mmCIF file with all atom_site columns, C-alpha atoms in Angstrom:
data_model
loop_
_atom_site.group_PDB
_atom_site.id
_atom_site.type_symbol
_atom_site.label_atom_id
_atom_site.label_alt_id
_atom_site.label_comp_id
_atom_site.label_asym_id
_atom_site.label_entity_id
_atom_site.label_seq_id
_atom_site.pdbx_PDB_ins_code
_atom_site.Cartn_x
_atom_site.Cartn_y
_atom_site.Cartn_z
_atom_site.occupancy
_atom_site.B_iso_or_equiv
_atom_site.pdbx_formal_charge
_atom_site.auth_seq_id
_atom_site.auth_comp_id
_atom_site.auth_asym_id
_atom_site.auth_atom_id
_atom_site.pdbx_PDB_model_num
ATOM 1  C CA . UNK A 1 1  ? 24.393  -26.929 22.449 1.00 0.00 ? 52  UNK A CA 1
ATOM 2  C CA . UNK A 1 2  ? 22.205  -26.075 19.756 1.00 0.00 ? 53  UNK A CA 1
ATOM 3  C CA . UNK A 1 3  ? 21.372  -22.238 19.059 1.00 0.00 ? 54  UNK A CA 1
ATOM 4  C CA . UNK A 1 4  ? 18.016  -21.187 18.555 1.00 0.00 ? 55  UNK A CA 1
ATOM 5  C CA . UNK A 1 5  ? 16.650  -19.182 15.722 1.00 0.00 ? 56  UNK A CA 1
ATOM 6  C CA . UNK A 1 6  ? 14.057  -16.949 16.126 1.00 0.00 ? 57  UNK A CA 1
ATOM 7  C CA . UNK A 1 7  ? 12.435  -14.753 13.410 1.00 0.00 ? 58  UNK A CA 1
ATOM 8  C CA . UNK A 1 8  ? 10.331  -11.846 14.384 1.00 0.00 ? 59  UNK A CA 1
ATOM 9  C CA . UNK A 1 9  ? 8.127   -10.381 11.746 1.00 0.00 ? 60  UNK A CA 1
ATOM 10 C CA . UNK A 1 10 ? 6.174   -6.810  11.628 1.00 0.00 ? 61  UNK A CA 1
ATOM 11 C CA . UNK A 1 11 ? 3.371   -6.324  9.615  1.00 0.00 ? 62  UNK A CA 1
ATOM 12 C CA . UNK A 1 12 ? 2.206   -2.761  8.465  1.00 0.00 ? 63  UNK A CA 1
ATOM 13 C CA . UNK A 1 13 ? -1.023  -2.017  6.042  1.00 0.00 ? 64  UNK A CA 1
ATOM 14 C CA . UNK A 1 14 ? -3.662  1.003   5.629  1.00 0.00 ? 65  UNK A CA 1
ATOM 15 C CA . UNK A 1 15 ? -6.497  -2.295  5.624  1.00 0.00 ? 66  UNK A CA 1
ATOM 16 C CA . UNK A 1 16 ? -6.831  -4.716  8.498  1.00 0.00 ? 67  UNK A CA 1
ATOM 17 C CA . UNK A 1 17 ? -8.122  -7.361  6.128  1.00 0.00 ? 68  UNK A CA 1
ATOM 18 C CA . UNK A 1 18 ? -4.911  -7.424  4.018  1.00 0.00 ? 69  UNK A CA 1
ATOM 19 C CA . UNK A 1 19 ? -2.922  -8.298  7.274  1.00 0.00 ? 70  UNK A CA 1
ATOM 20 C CA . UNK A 1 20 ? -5.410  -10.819 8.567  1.00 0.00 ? 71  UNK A CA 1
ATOM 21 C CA . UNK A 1 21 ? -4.689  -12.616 5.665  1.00 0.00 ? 72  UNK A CA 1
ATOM 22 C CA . UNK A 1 22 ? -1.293  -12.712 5.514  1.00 0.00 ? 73  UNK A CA 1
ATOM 23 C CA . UNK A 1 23 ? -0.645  -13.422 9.184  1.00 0.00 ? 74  UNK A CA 1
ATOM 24 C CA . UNK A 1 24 ? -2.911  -16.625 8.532  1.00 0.00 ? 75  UNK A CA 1
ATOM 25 C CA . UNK A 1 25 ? -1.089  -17.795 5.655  1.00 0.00 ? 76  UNK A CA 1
ATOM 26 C CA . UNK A 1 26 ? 2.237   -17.207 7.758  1.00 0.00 ? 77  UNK A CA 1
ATOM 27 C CA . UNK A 1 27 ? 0.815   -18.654 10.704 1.00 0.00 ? 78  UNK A CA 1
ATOM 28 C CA . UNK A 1 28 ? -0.246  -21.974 8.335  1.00 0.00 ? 79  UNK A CA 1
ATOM 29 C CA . UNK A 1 29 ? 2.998   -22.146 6.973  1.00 0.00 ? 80  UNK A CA 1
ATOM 30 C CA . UNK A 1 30 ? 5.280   -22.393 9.967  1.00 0.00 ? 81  UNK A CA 1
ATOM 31 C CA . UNK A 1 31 ? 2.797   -24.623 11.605 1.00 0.00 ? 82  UNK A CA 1
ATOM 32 C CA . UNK A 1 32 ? 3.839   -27.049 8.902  1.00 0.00 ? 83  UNK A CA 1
ATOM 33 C CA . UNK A 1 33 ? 7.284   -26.923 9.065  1.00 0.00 ? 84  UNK A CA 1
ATOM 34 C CA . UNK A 1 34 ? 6.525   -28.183 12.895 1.00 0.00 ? 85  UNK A CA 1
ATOM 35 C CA . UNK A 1 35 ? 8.678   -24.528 14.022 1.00 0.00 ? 86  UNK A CA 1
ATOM 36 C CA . UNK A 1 36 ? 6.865   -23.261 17.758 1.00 0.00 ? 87  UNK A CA 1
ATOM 37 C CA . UNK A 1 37 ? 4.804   -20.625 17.609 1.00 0.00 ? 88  UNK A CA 1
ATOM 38 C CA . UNK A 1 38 ? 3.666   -17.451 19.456 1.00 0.00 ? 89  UNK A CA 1
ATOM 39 C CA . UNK A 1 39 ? 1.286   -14.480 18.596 1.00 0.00 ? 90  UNK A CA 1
ATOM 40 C CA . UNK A 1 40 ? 0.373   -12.886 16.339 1.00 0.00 ? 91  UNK A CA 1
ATOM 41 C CA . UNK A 1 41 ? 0.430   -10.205 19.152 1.00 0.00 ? 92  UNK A CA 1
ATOM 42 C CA . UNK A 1 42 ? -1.771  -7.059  17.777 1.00 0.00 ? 93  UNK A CA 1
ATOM 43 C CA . UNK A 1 43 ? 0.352   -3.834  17.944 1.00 0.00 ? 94  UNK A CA 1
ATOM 44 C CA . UNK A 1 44 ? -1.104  -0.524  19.031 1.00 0.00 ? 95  UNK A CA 1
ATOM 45 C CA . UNK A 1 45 ? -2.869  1.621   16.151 1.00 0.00 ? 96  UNK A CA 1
ATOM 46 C CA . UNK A 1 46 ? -0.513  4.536   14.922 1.00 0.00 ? 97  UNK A CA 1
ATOM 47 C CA . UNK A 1 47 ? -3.105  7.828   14.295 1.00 0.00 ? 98  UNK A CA 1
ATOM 48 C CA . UNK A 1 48 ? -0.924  10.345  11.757 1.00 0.00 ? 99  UNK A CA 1
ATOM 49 C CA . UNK A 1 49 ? -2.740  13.826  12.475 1.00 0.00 ? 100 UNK A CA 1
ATOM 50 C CA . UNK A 1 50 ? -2.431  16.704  9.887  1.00 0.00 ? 101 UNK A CA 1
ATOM 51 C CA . UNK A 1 51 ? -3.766  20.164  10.163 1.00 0.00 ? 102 UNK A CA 1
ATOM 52 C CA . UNK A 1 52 ? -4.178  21.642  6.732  1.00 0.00 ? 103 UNK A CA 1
ATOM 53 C CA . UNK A 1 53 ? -5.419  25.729  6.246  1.00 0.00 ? 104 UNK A CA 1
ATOM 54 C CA . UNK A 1 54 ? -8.421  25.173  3.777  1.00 0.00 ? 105 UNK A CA 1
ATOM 55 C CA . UNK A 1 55 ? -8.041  28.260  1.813  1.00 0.00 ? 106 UNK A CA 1
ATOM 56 C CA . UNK A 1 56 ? -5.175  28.973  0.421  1.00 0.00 ? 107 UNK A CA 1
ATOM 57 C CA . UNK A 1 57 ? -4.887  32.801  0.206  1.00 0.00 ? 108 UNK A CA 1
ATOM 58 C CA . UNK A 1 58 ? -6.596  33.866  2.997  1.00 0.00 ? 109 UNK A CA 1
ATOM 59 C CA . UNK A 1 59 ? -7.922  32.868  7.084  1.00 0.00 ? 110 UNK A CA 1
ATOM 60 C CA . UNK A 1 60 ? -5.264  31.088  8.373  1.00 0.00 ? 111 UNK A CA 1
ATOM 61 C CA . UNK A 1 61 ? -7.956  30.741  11.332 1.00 0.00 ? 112 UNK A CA 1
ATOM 62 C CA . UNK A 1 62 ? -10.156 28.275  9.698  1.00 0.00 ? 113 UNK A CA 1
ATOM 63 C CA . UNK A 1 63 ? -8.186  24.972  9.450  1.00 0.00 ? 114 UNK A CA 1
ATOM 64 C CA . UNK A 1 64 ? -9.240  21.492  8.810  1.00 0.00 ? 115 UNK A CA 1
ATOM 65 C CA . UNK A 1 65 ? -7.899  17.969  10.462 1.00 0.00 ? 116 UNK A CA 1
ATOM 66 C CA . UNK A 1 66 ? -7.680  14.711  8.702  1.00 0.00 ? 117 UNK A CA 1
ATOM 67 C CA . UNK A 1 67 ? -6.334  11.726  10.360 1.00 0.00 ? 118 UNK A CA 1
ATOM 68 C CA . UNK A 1 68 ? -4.577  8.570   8.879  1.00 0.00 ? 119 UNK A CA 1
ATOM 69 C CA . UNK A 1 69 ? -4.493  5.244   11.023 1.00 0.00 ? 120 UNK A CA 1
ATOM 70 C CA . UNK A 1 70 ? -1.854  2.883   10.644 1.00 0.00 ? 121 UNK A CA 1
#
């Protein structure tokens, strides 16, 4: 019996363009080598929330929220 190899890749980038393009050209290039394909599956958007106090000697009451999407 032959064992089957299976390769799972993860892609991670700040711009969705960037991994469009790379999941074609890996897509392309195991279609070639005649492996079987499936996906790509789209993972769930991370959202990194920070709170940062704007001023920084005084009013720790007035705060200001930036988020980061991965």
């Amino acid at each position: 019996m032959a064992v089957e190899q299976k390769i799972r890749i993860r892609l991670k980038a700040y711009d969705h363009e960037v991994i469009d393009q790379s999941t074609q050209k890996i897509v392309e290039t195991v279609t070639r080598t005649g492996a079987k394909i499936r996906g790509p599956v789209p993972l769930p958007t991370e959202k990194h929330r920070f709170t940062v106090i704007r001023s920084p000697h005084k009013d720790k009451d007035s705060r200001e929220h930036f988020e980061m999407r991965i």
